[in-house]
Short mmCIF file of C-alpha atoms and ligand atoms in Angstrom, two decimals:
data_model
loop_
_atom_site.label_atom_id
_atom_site.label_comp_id
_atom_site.label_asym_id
_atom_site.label_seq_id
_atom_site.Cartn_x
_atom_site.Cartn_y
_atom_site.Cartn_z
CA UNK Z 3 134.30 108.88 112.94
CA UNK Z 4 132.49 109.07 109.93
CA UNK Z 5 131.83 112.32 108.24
CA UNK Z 6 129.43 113.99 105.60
CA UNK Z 7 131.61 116.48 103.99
CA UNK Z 8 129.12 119.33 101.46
CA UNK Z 9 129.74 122.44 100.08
CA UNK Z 10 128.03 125.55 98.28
CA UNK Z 11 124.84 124.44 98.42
CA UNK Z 12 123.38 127.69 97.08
CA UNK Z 13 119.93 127.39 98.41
CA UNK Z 14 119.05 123.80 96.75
CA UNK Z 15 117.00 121.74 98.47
CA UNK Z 16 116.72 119.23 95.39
CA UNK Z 17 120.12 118.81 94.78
CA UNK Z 18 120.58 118.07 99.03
CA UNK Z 19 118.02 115.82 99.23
CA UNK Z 20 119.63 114.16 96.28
CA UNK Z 21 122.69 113.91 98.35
CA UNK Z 22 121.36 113.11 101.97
CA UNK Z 23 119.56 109.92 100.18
CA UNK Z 24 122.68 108.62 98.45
CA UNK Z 25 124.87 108.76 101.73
CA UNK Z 26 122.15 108.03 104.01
CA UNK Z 27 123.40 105.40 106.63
CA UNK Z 28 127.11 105.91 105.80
CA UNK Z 29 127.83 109.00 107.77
CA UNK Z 30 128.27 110.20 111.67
CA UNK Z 31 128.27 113.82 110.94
CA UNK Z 32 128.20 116.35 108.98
CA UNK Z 33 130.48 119.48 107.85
CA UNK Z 34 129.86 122.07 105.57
CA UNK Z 35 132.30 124.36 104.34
CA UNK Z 36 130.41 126.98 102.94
CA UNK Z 37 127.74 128.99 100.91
CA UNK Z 38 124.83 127.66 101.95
CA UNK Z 39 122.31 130.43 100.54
CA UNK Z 40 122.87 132.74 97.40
CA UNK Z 41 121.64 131.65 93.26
CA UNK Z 42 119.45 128.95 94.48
CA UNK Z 43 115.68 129.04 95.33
CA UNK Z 44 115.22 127.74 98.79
CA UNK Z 45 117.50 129.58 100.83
CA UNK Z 46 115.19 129.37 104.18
CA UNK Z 47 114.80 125.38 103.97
CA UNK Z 48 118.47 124.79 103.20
CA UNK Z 49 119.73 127.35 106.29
CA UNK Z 50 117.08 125.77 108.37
CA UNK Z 51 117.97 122.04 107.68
CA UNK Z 52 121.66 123.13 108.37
CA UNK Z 53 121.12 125.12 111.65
CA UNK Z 54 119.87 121.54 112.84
CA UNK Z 55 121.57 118.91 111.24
CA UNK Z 56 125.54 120.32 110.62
CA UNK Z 57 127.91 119.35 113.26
CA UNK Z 58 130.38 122.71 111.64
CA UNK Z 59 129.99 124.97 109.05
CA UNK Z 60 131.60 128.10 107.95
CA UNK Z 61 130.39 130.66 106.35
CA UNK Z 62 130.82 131.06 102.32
CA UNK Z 63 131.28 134.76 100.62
CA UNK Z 64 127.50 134.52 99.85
CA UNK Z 65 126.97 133.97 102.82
CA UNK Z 66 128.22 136.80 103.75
CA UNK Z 67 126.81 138.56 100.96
CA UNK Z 68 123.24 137.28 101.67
CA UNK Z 69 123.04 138.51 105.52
CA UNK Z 70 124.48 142.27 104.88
CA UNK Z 71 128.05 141.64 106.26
CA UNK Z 72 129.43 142.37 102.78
CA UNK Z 73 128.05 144.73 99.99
CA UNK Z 74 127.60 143.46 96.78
CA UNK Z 75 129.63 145.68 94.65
CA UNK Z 76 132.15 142.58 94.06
CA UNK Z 77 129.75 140.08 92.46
CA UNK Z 78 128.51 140.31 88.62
CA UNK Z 79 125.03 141.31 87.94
CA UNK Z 80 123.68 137.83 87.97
CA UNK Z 81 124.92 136.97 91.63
CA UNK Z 82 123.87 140.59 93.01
CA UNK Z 83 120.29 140.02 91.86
CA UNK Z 84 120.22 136.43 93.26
CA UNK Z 85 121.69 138.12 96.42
CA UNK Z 86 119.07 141.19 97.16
CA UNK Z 87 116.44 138.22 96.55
CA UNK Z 88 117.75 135.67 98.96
CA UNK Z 89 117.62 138.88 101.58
CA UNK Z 90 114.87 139.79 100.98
CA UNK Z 91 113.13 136.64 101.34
CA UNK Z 92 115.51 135.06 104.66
CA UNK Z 93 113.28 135.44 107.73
CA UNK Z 94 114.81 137.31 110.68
CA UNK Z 95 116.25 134.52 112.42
CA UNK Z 96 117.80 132.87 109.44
CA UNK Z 97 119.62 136.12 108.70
CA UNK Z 98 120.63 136.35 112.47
CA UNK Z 99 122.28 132.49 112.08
CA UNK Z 100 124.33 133.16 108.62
CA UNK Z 101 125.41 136.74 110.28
CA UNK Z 102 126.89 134.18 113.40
CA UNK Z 103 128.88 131.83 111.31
CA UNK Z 104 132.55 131.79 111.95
CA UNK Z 105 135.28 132.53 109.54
CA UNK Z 106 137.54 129.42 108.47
CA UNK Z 107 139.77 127.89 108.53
CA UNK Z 108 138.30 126.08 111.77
CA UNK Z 109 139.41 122.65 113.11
CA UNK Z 110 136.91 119.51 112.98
CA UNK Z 111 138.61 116.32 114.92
CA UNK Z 112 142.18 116.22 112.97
CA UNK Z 113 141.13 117.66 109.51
CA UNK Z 114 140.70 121.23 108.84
CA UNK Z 115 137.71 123.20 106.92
CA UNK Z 116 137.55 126.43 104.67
CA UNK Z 117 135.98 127.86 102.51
CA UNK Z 118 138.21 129.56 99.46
CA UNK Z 119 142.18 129.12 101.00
CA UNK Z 120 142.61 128.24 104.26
CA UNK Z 121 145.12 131.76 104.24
CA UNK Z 122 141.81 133.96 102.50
CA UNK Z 123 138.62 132.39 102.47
CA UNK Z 124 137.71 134.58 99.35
CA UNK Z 125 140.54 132.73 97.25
CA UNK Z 126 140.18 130.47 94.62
CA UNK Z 127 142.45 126.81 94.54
CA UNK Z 128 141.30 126.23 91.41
CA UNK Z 129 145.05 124.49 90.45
CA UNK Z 130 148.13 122.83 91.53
CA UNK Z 131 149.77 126.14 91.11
CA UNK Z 132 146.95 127.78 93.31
CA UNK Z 133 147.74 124.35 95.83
CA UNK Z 134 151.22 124.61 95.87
CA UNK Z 135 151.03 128.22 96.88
CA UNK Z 136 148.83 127.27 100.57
CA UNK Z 137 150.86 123.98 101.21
CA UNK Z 138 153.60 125.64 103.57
CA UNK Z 139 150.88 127.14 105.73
CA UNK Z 140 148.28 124.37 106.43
CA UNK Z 141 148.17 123.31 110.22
CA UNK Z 142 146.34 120.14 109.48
CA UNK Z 143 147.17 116.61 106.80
CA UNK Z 144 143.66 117.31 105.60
CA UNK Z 145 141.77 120.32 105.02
CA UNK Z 146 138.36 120.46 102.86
CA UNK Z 147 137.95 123.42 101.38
CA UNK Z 148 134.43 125.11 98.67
CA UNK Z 149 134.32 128.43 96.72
CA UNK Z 150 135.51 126.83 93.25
CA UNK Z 151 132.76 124.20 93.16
CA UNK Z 152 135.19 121.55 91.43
CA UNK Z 153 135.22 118.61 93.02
CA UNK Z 154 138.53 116.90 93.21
CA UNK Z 155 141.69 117.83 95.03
CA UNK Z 156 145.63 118.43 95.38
CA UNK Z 157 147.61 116.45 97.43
CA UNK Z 158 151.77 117.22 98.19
CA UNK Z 159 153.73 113.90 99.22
CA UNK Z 160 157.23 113.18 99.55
CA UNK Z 161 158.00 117.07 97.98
CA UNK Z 162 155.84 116.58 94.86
CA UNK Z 163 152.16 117.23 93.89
CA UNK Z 164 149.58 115.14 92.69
CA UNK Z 165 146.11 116.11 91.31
CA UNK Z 166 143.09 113.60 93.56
CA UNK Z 167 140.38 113.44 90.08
CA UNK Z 168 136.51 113.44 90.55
CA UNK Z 169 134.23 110.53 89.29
CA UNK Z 170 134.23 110.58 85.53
CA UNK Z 171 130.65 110.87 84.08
CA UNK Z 172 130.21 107.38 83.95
CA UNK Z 173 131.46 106.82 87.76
CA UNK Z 174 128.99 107.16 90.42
CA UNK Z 175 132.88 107.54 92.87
CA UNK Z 176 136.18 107.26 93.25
CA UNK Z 177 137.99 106.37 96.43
CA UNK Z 178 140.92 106.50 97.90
CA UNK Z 179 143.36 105.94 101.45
CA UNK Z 180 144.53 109.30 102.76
CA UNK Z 181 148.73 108.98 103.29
CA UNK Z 182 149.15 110.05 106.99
CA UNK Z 183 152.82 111.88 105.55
CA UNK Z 184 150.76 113.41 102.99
CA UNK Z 185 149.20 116.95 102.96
CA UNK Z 186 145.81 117.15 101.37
CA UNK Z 187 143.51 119.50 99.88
CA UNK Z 188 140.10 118.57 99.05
CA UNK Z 189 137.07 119.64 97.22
CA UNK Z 190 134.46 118.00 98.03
CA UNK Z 191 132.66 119.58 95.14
CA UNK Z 192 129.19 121.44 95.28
CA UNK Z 193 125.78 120.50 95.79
CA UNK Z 194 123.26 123.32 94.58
CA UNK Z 195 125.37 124.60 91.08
CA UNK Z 196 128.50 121.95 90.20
CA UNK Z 197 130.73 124.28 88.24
CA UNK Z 198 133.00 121.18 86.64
CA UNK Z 199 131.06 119.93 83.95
CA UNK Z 200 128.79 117.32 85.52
CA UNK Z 201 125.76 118.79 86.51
CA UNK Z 202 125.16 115.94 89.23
CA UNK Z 203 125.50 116.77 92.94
CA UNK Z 204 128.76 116.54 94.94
CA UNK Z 205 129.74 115.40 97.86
CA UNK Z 206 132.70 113.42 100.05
CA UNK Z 207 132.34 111.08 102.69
CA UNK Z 208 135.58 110.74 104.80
CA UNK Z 209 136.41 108.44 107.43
CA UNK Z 210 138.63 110.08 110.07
CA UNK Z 211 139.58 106.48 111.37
CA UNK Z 212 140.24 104.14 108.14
CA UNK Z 213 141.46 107.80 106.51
CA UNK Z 214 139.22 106.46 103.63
CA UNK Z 215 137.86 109.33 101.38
CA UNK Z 216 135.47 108.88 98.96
CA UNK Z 217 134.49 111.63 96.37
CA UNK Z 218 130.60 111.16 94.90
CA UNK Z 219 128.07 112.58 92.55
CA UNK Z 220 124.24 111.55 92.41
CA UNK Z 221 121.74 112.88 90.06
CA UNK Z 222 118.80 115.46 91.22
CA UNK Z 223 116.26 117.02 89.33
CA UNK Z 224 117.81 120.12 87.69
CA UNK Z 225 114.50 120.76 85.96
CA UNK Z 226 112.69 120.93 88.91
CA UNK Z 227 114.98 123.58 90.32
CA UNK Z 228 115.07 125.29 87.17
CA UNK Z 229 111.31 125.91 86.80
CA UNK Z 230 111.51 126.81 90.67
CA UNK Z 231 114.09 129.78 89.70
CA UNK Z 232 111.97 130.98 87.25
CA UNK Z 233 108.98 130.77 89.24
CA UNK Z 234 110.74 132.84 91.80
CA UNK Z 235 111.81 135.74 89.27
CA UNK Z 236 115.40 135.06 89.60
CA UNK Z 237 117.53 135.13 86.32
CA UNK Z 238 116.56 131.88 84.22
CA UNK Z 239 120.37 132.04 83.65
CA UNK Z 240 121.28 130.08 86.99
CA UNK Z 241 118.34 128.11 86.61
CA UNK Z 242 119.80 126.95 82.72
CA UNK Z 243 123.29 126.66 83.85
CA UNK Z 244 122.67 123.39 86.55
CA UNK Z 245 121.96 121.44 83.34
CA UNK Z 246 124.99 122.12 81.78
CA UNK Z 247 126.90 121.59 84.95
CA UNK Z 248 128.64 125.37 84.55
ZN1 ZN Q 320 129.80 129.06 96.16
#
């Protein structure tokens, strides 16, 4: 089976239009492992394209944060005014669906999904030394995993660690064959605000059967979203920041 994998899509439509485009036609399904609504300014047509088009999803901490199952007191400034804004403007039953989404780790057909650690889905793997700490304790060879919004990965073979890289700015993707003795964690990176220095849109495709993975970016128009954000009267600052990639 052929799989879709996305992540932190924060409410951008561009950016997953961008990225359902570029993959079109090489896919089965699709997973999600996280953050669908929060920064971005089309949190109703993002939750309602995923309510009918994900085969799993889990929910993200702004998630969370964006249906009342949280309080904000944890995010900076920025985030908590995004946040009150995406509530206020989710209709009833889009609220009701992000309030239903399960907590990961969850299982998908031999791979795993979550969205910080598969141990705390509000942790950070930002590093090999952040890796090395959840290896021990993963049920599955492959688990995807959001929250950072760096796309790349950590993989632990034969007792030592190696670091799976993203496209370079020049690379549209980089591919490789998953070891079947190998334990991987992987990023597929994130679609609505990349956090890794490439302002493009990221996403994986992964083919459960070949145990091909293939790590992409595509452009979008970050402009477009900008102007949307300030349209909206959300802070320009996450509107400025998808250009830079930060
Ligand atoms: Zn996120």
């Amino acid at each position: 089976m052929r799989y879709l994998l996305i992540s932190d899509l924060h409410g951008n439509y561009e950016a997953l239009e961008a990225v359902l485009l570029d993959s079109r036609g090489q896919y089965d399904h699709i997973v999600c492992c996280g953050d669908l609504v929060g920064y971005g300014p089309d949190p109703n047509r993002v939750v309602e394209w995923a309510r009918a088009n994900l085969l799993a999803v889990i929910r993200g901490n702004h998630d969370r944060a964006c249906c009342g199952l949280d309080d904000l007191e944890w995010f900076n400034p920025i985030a908590q005014e995004a946040s009150r804004w995406t509530i206020s403007r989710l209709t009833e039953e889009n609220l009701g669906w992000l309030r239903s989404l399960p907590r990961g780790p969850i299982r998908v057909n031999g791979f795993s999904v979550a969205h910080g650690s598969p141990l705390d889905e509000d942790e950070y793997i930002a590093s090999a030394a952040d890796a090395a700490n959840v290896f021990d304790y993963l049920e599955s060879g492959v688990t995807f995993f959001g929250h950072t919004h760096l796309q790349g990965g950590f993989v632990r073979i034969d007792g030592h660690r190696e670091i799976i890289t993203k496209p370079r700015r020049d690379e549209y993707a980089v591919r490789l064959r998953l070891d079947p003795d190998a334990v991987y964690l992987i990023n597929p990176g994130s679609i609505g605000q990349p956090r890794d220095a490439d302002p493009r849109a990221a996403y994986a495709l992964y083919d459960s059967d070949t145990r091909v993975l293939a790590l992409h970016r595509v452009p979008y128009d970050c402009e477009a979203v900008r102007r949307k954000i300030v349209a909206e009267g959300l802070p320009p600052a996450l509107g400025q920041r998808l250009g830079f990639g930060r």
